[in-house]
């Protein structure tokens, strides 16, 4: 123990279920591993109960609460991975921006970036241990608390997605303010994206040092960029993050964990993403598995991509959709997931049906192939 009751990132329990990690690395698996984006979420009554008395970002800053929320879905479902409960917007907070969670509206920046001069208000050098150490503590505590049940995934938002929030001041259907920067202030946009990438690199390396066994980079707003803007303002940083994280992990003698890139609605960039340095490419539900495999090739694992709304269907129908998805992707070099996160009004029993269907159908296909 250190710092009173703080666990150290060493002496972790032996991993009992490495199916997710093997699939990520392209190794043979007995069943297709499955986890869900936003699996620790408001669809679970126990999540709502734990979160009831706490401000959202105060919850994110509590390692104990983050650990509890991360573990809750694992108690209900035989998932093959856990993902740390946190939020992508902790990175803009580390740069000095203030964000409040407004009921019915979501995360809102009190002073979004409006002019290029506003970049000067951001911290130009970020000590990730000082600013985001609470995430590292949550990862270490959770890794110990998992008792080796499944691997723990760490994550970050990607630069363009974070930049868009910082300029829009919250969610947006068009991202017009953020995109206008790309056209009007390309140099300043690159300065901001570079600053974000540098923080993200240190943040992801810190997560591995704390105990994360895989990393996912969320480029959630890729769909707002066309091929050219993505090529100029998103892809270079996505590539650089993978390369720099792996280089630093080697330098610091840390495990070379698998990395996942999830660029939502970026069908136009799948070939580029396949060569961006990630072991896994995550897919949303708007692309056919066969098309994705044809573009990405056989040397990268695919993750996804059931429409989250399919979980509103009866359980039998969920089973049919899962079977079709597995037949389309194949059971190897594949991690089952949704094409986006779980929604708050979803029935936990239907999430359970999804997880169980992936295991049952993939085992059946493997046995008879």
Tab-separated table of C-alpha atoms in Angstrom:
chain	number	residue	atom	x	y	z
A	1	UNK	CA	0.000	0.000	0.000
A	2	UNK	CA	1.095	3.579	-0.614
A	3	UNK	CA	-0.368	6.893	0.483
A	4	UNK	CA	-2.378	5.305	3.261
A	5	UNK	CA	-4.735	2.966	1.415
A	6	UNK	CA	-3.706	3.522	-2.198
A	7	UNK	CA	-2.864	0.333	-4.077
A	8	UNK	CA	0.272	0.239	-6.193
A	9	UNK	CA	0.239	-0.681	-9.907
A	10	UNK	CA	2.060	-3.971	-9.385
A	11	UNK	CA	1.374	-7.461	-8.082
A	12	UNK	CA	-1.875	-7.624	-10.062
A	13	UNK	CA	-3.897	-10.869	-9.887
A	14	UNK	CA	-3.273	-13.383	-12.697
A	15	UNK	CA	-5.615	-12.922	-15.675
A	16	UNK	CA	-8.124	-15.784	-15.942
A	17	UNK	CA	-9.917	-14.821	-19.177
A	18	UNK	CA	-7.620	-13.431	-21.881
A	19	UNK	CA	-10.011	-14.078	-24.807
A	20	UNK	CA	-10.401	-10.354	-25.555
A	21	UNK	CA	-6.624	-9.783	-25.623
A	22	UNK	CA	-6.029	-12.849	-27.806
A	23	UNK	CA	-8.665	-11.706	-30.306
A	24	UNK	CA	-7.145	-8.205	-30.333
A	25	UNK	CA	-3.757	-9.707	-31.205
A	26	UNK	CA	-5.215	-11.972	-33.880
A	27	UNK	CA	-4.771	-15.221	-31.949
A	28	UNK	CA	-7.249	-18.108	-32.039
A	29	UNK	CA	-10.171	-17.944	-29.570
A	30	UNK	CA	-12.699	-20.592	-28.477
A	31	UNK	CA	-15.477	-18.013	-28.514
A	32	UNK	CA	-15.808	-14.464	-29.815
A	33	UNK	CA	-15.138	-12.016	-26.974
A	34	UNK	CA	-17.734	-9.334	-26.279
A	35	UNK	CA	-17.961	-6.084	-24.362
A	36	UNK	CA	-20.164	-2.993	-24.794
A	37	UNK	CA	-19.287	0.651	-25.101
A	38	UNK	CA	-20.906	2.452	-22.169
A	39	UNK	CA	-21.459	-0.903	-20.420
A	40	UNK	CA	-21.078	0.975	-17.131
A	41	UNK	CA	-24.056	3.257	-17.714
A	42	UNK	CA	-27.438	4.606	-16.757
A	43	UNK	CA	-29.331	1.588	-18.127
A	44	UNK	CA	-28.259	-0.219	-14.927
A	45	UNK	CA	-30.380	0.600	-11.823
A	46	UNK	CA	-27.346	0.047	-9.580
A	47	UNK	CA	-25.403	2.606	-11.653
A	48	UNK	CA	-28.173	5.197	-11.181
A	49	UNK	CA	-28.241	4.456	-7.447
A	50	UNK	CA	-24.453	4.821	-7.075
A	51	UNK	CA	-24.443	8.059	-9.070
A	52	UNK	CA	-27.596	9.576	-7.504
A	53	UNK	CA	-25.963	11.847	-4.936
A	54	UNK	CA	-22.840	12.768	-6.923
A	55	UNK	CA	-21.987	15.374	-9.535
A	56	UNK	CA	-20.850	13.610	-12.731
A	57	UNK	CA	-17.294	14.929	-12.803
A	58	UNK	CA	-16.963	14.513	-9.022
A	59	UNK	CA	-17.775	10.835	-9.674
A	60	UNK	CA	-15.058	10.735	-12.357
A	61	UNK	CA	-12.570	12.095	-9.812
A	62	UNK	CA	-13.386	9.414	-7.225
A	63	UNK	CA	-11.265	6.271	-7.838
A	64	UNK	CA	-13.505	4.271	-5.489
A	65	UNK	CA	-16.725	5.214	-7.330
A	66	UNK	CA	-15.136	4.715	-10.762
A	67	UNK	CA	-14.029	1.253	-9.682
A	68	UNK	CA	-17.506	0.349	-8.403
A	69	UNK	CA	-19.207	1.596	-11.595
A	70	UNK	CA	-16.700	-0.277	-13.781
A	71	UNK	CA	-17.344	-3.544	-11.927
A	72	UNK	CA	-21.170	-3.361	-11.903
A	73	UNK	CA	-21.813	-4.738	-15.429
A	74	UNK	CA	-19.277	-7.539	-14.769
A	75	UNK	CA	-21.414	-8.728	-11.855
A	76	UNK	CA	-24.435	-9.036	-14.149
A	77	UNK	CA	-23.022	-10.230	-17.454
A	78	UNK	CA	-20.226	-12.625	-18.538
A	79	UNK	CA	-18.438	-9.841	-20.445
A	80	UNK	CA	-14.901	-10.486	-21.722
A	81	UNK	CA	-13.499	-7.048	-20.850
A	82	UNK	CA	-14.053	-4.137	-18.494
A	83	UNK	CA	-13.592	-0.498	-19.526
A	84	UNK	CA	-12.710	2.029	-16.855
A	85	UNK	CA	-15.527	4.417	-15.968
A	86	UNK	CA	-14.369	7.914	-16.889
A	87	UNK	CA	-15.083	10.525	-19.566
A	88	UNK	CA	-13.221	11.784	-22.625
A	89	UNK	CA	-13.650	15.390	-21.408
A	90	UNK	CA	-11.218	14.965	-18.514
A	91	UNK	CA	-8.479	15.891	-21.043
A	92	UNK	CA	-9.872	19.412	-21.755
A	93	UNK	CA	-10.249	19.765	-17.962
A	94	UNK	CA	-6.553	18.924	-17.594
A	95	UNK	CA	-5.835	21.773	-20.048
A	96	UNK	CA	-7.626	24.147	-17.673
A	97	UNK	CA	-11.130	24.285	-19.174
A	98	UNK	CA	-14.174	24.205	-16.918
A	99	UNK	CA	-17.032	21.846	-17.784
A	100	UNK	CA	-20.327	21.373	-15.988
A	101	UNK	CA	-22.889	18.637	-16.526
A	102	UNK	CA	-26.231	20.341	-17.242
A	103	UNK	CA	-29.296	18.113	-16.651
A	104	UNK	CA	-31.095	17.440	-19.926
A	105	UNK	CA	-28.297	19.074	-21.948
A	106	UNK	CA	-25.125	17.168	-21.107
A	107	UNK	CA	-21.546	18.439	-20.705
A	108	UNK	CA	-21.257	22.200	-21.146
A	109	UNK	CA	-18.062	24.274	-21.283
A	110	UNK	CA	-18.406	27.487	-19.265
A	111	UNK	CA	-15.966	29.300	-21.598
A	112	UNK	CA	-15.538	27.510	-24.934
A	113	UNK	CA	-12.760	28.528	-27.320
A	114	UNK	CA	-14.017	31.329	-29.575
A	115	UNK	CA	-10.959	33.112	-30.937
A	116	UNK	CA	-7.468	31.880	-31.736
A	117	UNK	CA	-6.180	33.990	-28.809
A	118	UNK	CA	-8.196	31.748	-26.463
A	119	UNK	CA	-5.598	29.013	-27.036
A	120	UNK	CA	-3.274	31.032	-24.775
A	121	UNK	CA	-5.637	30.330	-21.862
A	122	UNK	CA	-4.886	26.601	-22.118
A	123	UNK	CA	-2.067	24.970	-20.164
A	124	UNK	CA	0.746	24.512	-22.673
A	125	UNK	CA	2.451	21.827	-20.569
A	126	UNK	CA	0.304	19.312	-18.711
A	127	UNK	CA	1.600	17.063	-15.962
A	128	UNK	CA	-0.817	14.183	-16.494
A	129	UNK	CA	-0.018	12.616	-13.122
A	130	UNK	CA	-0.917	15.867	-11.349
A	131	UNK	CA	-4.011	16.616	-13.452
A	132	UNK	CA	-5.319	13.122	-14.239
A	133	UNK	CA	-3.804	11.013	-11.475
A	134	UNK	CA	-7.305	10.208	-10.215
A	135	UNK	CA	-7.913	8.212	-13.427
A	136	UNK	CA	-4.655	6.312	-12.909
A	137	UNK	CA	-5.646	5.552	-9.310
A	138	UNK	CA	-9.061	4.327	-10.493
A	139	UNK	CA	-7.397	2.027	-13.041
A	140	UNK	CA	-5.005	0.557	-10.467
A	141	UNK	CA	-7.770	0.013	-7.904
A	142	UNK	CA	-10.061	-1.543	-10.531
A	143	UNK	CA	-7.346	-3.812	-11.946
A	144	UNK	CA	-6.772	-5.208	-8.432
A	145	UNK	CA	-10.520	-5.397	-7.710
A	146	UNK	CA	-11.210	-7.331	-10.932
A	147	UNK	CA	-9.147	-10.157	-9.410
A	148	UNK	CA	-8.010	-11.218	-12.886
A	149	UNK	CA	-11.562	-11.898	-14.073
A	150	UNK	CA	-11.165	-10.028	-17.390
A	151	UNK	CA	-8.769	-7.434	-18.883
A	152	UNK	CA	-9.250	-3.719	-18.181
A	153	UNK	CA	-9.467	-1.227	-21.067
A	154	UNK	CA	-8.321	2.380	-20.706
A	155	UNK	CA	-9.322	5.099	-23.168
A	156	UNK	CA	-9.174	8.674	-24.380
A	157	UNK	CA	-10.984	10.887	-26.830
A	158	UNK	CA	-9.010	11.645	-30.019
A	159	UNK	CA	-7.780	15.201	-30.771
A	160	UNK	CA	-10.416	16.265	-33.335
A	161	UNK	CA	-13.303	15.017	-31.171
A	162	UNK	CA	-11.954	16.869	-28.119
A	163	UNK	CA	-11.233	20.005	-30.154
A	164	UNK	CA	-14.816	20.016	-31.448
A	165	UNK	CA	-16.228	19.906	-27.909
A	166	UNK	CA	-13.840	22.651	-26.751
A	167	UNK	CA	-15.013	25.020	-29.516
A	168	UNK	CA	-18.699	24.060	-29.677
A	169	UNK	CA	-18.963	24.200	-25.881
A	170	UNK	CA	-20.897	20.924	-25.815
A	171	UNK	CA	-22.720	18.627	-28.211
A	172	UNK	CA	-23.666	19.815	-31.724
A	173	UNK	CA	-25.477	18.332	-34.715
A	174	UNK	CA	-23.274	20.133	-37.276
A	175	UNK	CA	-19.959	20.950	-35.524
A	176	UNK	CA	-20.077	24.117	-37.656
A	177	UNK	CA	-18.133	26.282	-35.175
A	178	UNK	CA	-15.360	23.708	-34.810
A	179	UNK	CA	-15.211	22.983	-38.547
A	180	UNK	CA	-15.047	26.700	-39.308
A	181	UNK	CA	-11.733	26.754	-37.389
A	182	UNK	CA	-10.346	24.082	-39.733
A	183	UNK	CA	-11.133	26.296	-42.739
A	184	UNK	CA	-10.447	29.740	-41.229
A	185	UNK	CA	-7.624	28.957	-38.783
A	186	UNK	CA	-5.793	25.855	-40.045
A	187	UNK	CA	-2.479	26.690	-38.304
A	188	UNK	CA	-4.171	27.388	-34.975
A	189	UNK	CA	-6.232	24.213	-35.392
A	190	UNK	CA	-3.049	22.183	-35.847
A	191	UNK	CA	-1.522	23.867	-32.765
A	192	UNK	CA	-4.536	22.834	-30.685
A	193	UNK	CA	-4.624	19.304	-32.142
A	194	UNK	CA	-0.879	18.892	-31.466
A	195	UNK	CA	-1.311	20.084	-27.869
A	196	UNK	CA	-4.178	17.605	-27.374
A	197	UNK	CA	-2.227	14.758	-28.995
A	198	UNK	CA	0.756	15.331	-26.702
A	199	UNK	CA	-1.449	15.210	-23.597
A	200	UNK	CA	-3.323	12.139	-24.896
A	201	UNK	CA	-0.045	10.275	-25.522
A	202	UNK	CA	1.152	10.843	-21.947
A	203	UNK	CA	-2.330	10.100	-20.604
A	204	UNK	CA	-2.582	6.732	-22.403
A	205	UNK	CA	0.942	5.706	-21.387
A	206	UNK	CA	0.046	6.647	-17.799
A	207	UNK	CA	-3.032	4.421	-17.999
A	208	UNK	CA	-0.903	1.432	-19.002
A	209	UNK	CA	1.560	2.203	-16.201
A	210	UNK	CA	-1.449	2.210	-13.852
A	211	UNK	CA	-2.634	-1.213	-15.059
A	212	UNK	CA	-4.700	-0.800	-18.258
A	213	UNK	CA	-4.334	-3.896	-20.466
A	214	UNK	CA	-5.716	-2.361	-23.693
A	215	UNK	CA	-6.453	1.168	-24.931
A	216	UNK	CA	-9.259	2.589	-27.069
A	217	UNK	CA	-9.088	5.944	-28.840
A	218	UNK	CA	-12.536	7.443	-29.526
A	219	UNK	CA	-12.785	9.647	-32.625
A	220	UNK	CA	-16.521	9.988	-32.033
A	221	UNK	CA	-16.976	13.004	-34.328
A	222	UNK	CA	-15.148	11.614	-37.377
A	223	UNK	CA	-18.436	11.575	-39.298
A	224	UNK	CA	-18.537	15.375	-39.341
A	225	UNK	CA	-15.330	15.426	-41.396
A	226	UNK	CA	-15.205	14.381	-45.038
A	227	UNK	CA	-12.221	12.478	-46.464
A	228	UNK	CA	-10.081	15.593	-46.993
A	229	UNK	CA	-10.590	17.182	-43.573
A	230	UNK	CA	-10.106	13.791	-41.908
A	231	UNK	CA	-6.871	13.288	-43.866
A	232	UNK	CA	-5.558	16.700	-42.789
A	233	UNK	CA	-6.859	17.186	-39.254
A	234	UNK	CA	-7.627	13.765	-37.735
A	235	UNK	CA	-5.643	10.921	-39.295
A	236	UNK	CA	-2.123	12.344	-38.735
A	237	UNK	CA	-2.799	12.658	-34.996
A	238	UNK	CA	-4.495	9.248	-34.768
A	239	UNK	CA	-1.387	7.722	-36.376
A	240	UNK	CA	0.993	9.718	-34.234
A	241	UNK	CA	-0.735	8.709	-31.004
A	242	UNK	CA	-0.393	4.987	-31.803
A	243	UNK	CA	3.257	5.346	-32.784
A	244	UNK	CA	4.247	7.566	-29.839
A	245	UNK	CA	2.352	5.520	-27.224
A	246	UNK	CA	4.043	2.298	-28.405
A	247	UNK	CA	7.438	3.979	-28.487
A	248	UNK	CA	7.040	5.337	-24.955
A	249	UNK	CA	5.737	2.010	-23.634
A	250	UNK	CA	8.929	0.379	-24.975
A	251	UNK	CA	11.135	3.121	-23.500
A	252	UNK	CA	9.501	2.743	-20.095
A	253	UNK	CA	9.554	-1.089	-20.239
A	254	UNK	CA	5.749	-1.188	-19.982
A	255	UNK	CA	3.539	-3.842	-21.636
A	256	UNK	CA	2.838	-3.254	-25.351
A	257	UNK	CA	-0.933	-3.414	-24.959
A	258	UNK	CA	-3.298	-3.720	-27.940
A	259	UNK	CA	-4.782	-0.438	-29.154
A	260	UNK	CA	-8.244	0.110	-30.674
A	261	UNK	CA	-9.272	3.008	-32.896
A	262	UNK	CA	-12.991	3.753	-33.080
A	263	UNK	CA	-13.681	6.506	-35.614
A	264	UNK	CA	-17.457	6.723	-35.818
A	265	UNK	CA	-18.934	7.156	-39.322
A	266	UNK	CA	-15.478	7.177	-40.940
A	267	UNK	CA	-16.229	4.543	-43.610
A	268	UNK	CA	-14.294	6.667	-46.079
A	269	UNK	CA	-11.107	6.191	-44.009
A	270	UNK	CA	-11.147	2.459	-43.178
A	271	UNK	CA	-8.152	1.644	-45.410
A	272	UNK	CA	-6.152	4.442	-43.765
A	273	UNK	CA	-7.212	3.376	-40.278
A	274	UNK	CA	-6.138	-0.204	-41.050
A	275	UNK	CA	-2.581	1.121	-41.483
A	276	UNK	CA	-2.642	3.652	-38.637
A	277	UNK	CA	-0.843	1.420	-36.126
A	278	UNK	CA	-3.785	-0.046	-34.188
A	279	UNK	CA	-4.363	-3.754	-33.589
A	280	UNK	CA	-8.152	-3.276	-33.686
A	281	UNK	CA	-10.452	-1.061	-35.768
A	282	UNK	CA	-13.872	-0.416	-34.216
A	283	UNK	CA	-16.881	-0.066	-36.522
A	284	UNK	CA	-20.249	1.631	-36.171
A	285	UNK	CA	-23.421	-0.086	-37.408
A	286	UNK	CA	-23.670	1.714	-40.755
A	287	UNK	CA	-21.169	-0.456	-42.631
A	288	UNK	CA	-21.539	-4.059	-43.760
A	289	UNK	CA	-19.041	-6.385	-42.057
A	290	UNK	CA	-17.914	-7.897	-45.382
A	291	UNK	CA	-17.172	-4.431	-46.811
A	292	UNK	CA	-15.203	-3.472	-43.705
A	293	UNK	CA	-13.168	-6.683	-43.849
A	294	UNK	CA	-12.458	-6.179	-47.552
A	295	UNK	CA	-11.143	-2.658	-46.902
A	296	UNK	CA	-9.255	-3.397	-43.685
A	297	UNK	CA	-7.764	-6.770	-44.637
A	298	UNK	CA	-6.988	-9.827	-42.535
A	299	UNK	CA	-4.141	-8.462	-40.407
A	300	UNK	CA	-6.268	-6.210	-38.202
A	301	UNK	CA	-8.958	-7.300	-35.741
A	302	UNK	CA	-12.431	-5.785	-36.226
A	303	UNK	CA	-14.715	-4.691	-33.386
A	304	UNK	CA	-18.429	-3.910	-33.503
A	305	UNK	CA	-20.948	-3.335	-34.869
A	306	UNK	CA	-24.537	-4.189	-33.877
A	307	UNK	CA	-26.925	-1.225	-34.045
A	308	UNK	CA	-27.455	-0.293	-30.358
A	309	UNK	CA	-31.185	0.048	-31.080
A	310	UNK	CA	-31.288	-3.665	-31.953
A	311	UNK	CA	-31.308	-4.225	-28.182
A	312	UNK	CA	-34.877	-2.867	-28.103
A	313	UNK	CA	-35.906	-5.970	-30.074
A	314	UNK	CA	-37.264	-9.123	-28.370
A	315	UNK	CA	-34.520	-11.407	-27.028
A	316	UNK	CA	-35.078	-14.013	-29.766
A	317	UNK	CA	-34.581	-11.366	-32.449
A	318	UNK	CA	-31.384	-10.160	-30.711
A	319	UNK	CA	-30.104	-13.750	-30.944
A	320	UNK	CA	-30.879	-13.877	-34.673
A	321	UNK	CA	-29.149	-10.545	-35.315
A	322	UNK	CA	-26.079	-11.649	-33.354
A	323	UNK	CA	-25.893	-14.921	-35.310
A	324	UNK	CA	-26.051	-13.007	-38.603
A	325	UNK	CA	-23.387	-10.560	-37.377
A	326	UNK	CA	-21.044	-13.393	-36.370
A	327	UNK	CA	-21.551	-15.162	-39.696
A	328	UNK	CA	-20.742	-11.917	-41.517
A	329	UNK	CA	-17.619	-11.041	-39.519
A	330	UNK	CA	-16.400	-14.557	-38.823
A	331	UNK	CA	-15.620	-15.605	-35.257
A	332	UNK	CA	-11.847	-15.012	-35.409
A	333	UNK	CA	-9.916	-11.724	-35.446
A	334	UNK	CA	-13.143	-10.247	-34.210
A	335	UNK	CA	-14.453	-8.650	-30.996
A	336	UNK	CA	-18.233	-8.322	-30.736
A	337	UNK	CA	-19.582	-4.976	-29.567
A	338	UNK	CA	-22.277	-2.481	-30.463
A	339	UNK	CA	-21.737	0.167	-33.117
A	340	UNK	CA	-21.919	2.835	-30.393
A	341	UNK	CA	-22.666	3.031	-26.669
A	342	UNK	CA	-25.625	1.611	-24.754
A	343	UNK	CA	-28.554	4.008	-24.275
A	344	UNK	CA	-29.942	4.878	-20.820
A	345	UNK	CA	-33.427	3.384	-21.392
A	346	UNK	CA	-32.222	-0.067	-22.453
A	347	UNK	CA	-33.332	-3.190	-20.619
A	348	UNK	CA	-30.375	-4.851	-18.842
A	349	UNK	CA	-31.886	-8.262	-19.646
A	350	UNK	CA	-31.543	-7.500	-23.349
A	351	UNK	CA	-27.895	-6.557	-22.846
A	352	UNK	CA	-27.463	-9.929	-21.161
A	353	UNK	CA	-29.191	-11.636	-24.113
A	354	UNK	CA	-26.741	-9.923	-26.500
A	355	UNK	CA	-23.675	-11.062	-24.515
A	356	UNK	CA	-24.934	-14.629	-24.117
A	357	UNK	CA	-25.891	-14.868	-27.805
A	358	UNK	CA	-22.372	-13.851	-28.871
A	359	UNK	CA	-20.848	-16.575	-26.698
A	360	UNK	CA	-23.345	-19.289	-27.646
A	361	UNK	CA	-23.410	-18.671	-31.404
A	362	UNK	CA	-19.651	-18.169	-31.745
A	363	UNK	CA	-18.947	-21.401	-29.848
A	364	UNK	CA	-21.436	-23.225	-32.094
A	365	UNK	CA	-19.890	-21.793	-35.283
A	366	UNK	CA	-16.359	-22.645	-34.101
A	367	UNK	CA	-17.391	-26.190	-33.205
A	368	UNK	CA	-18.966	-26.843	-36.599
A	369	UNK	CA	-16.479	-25.072	-38.857
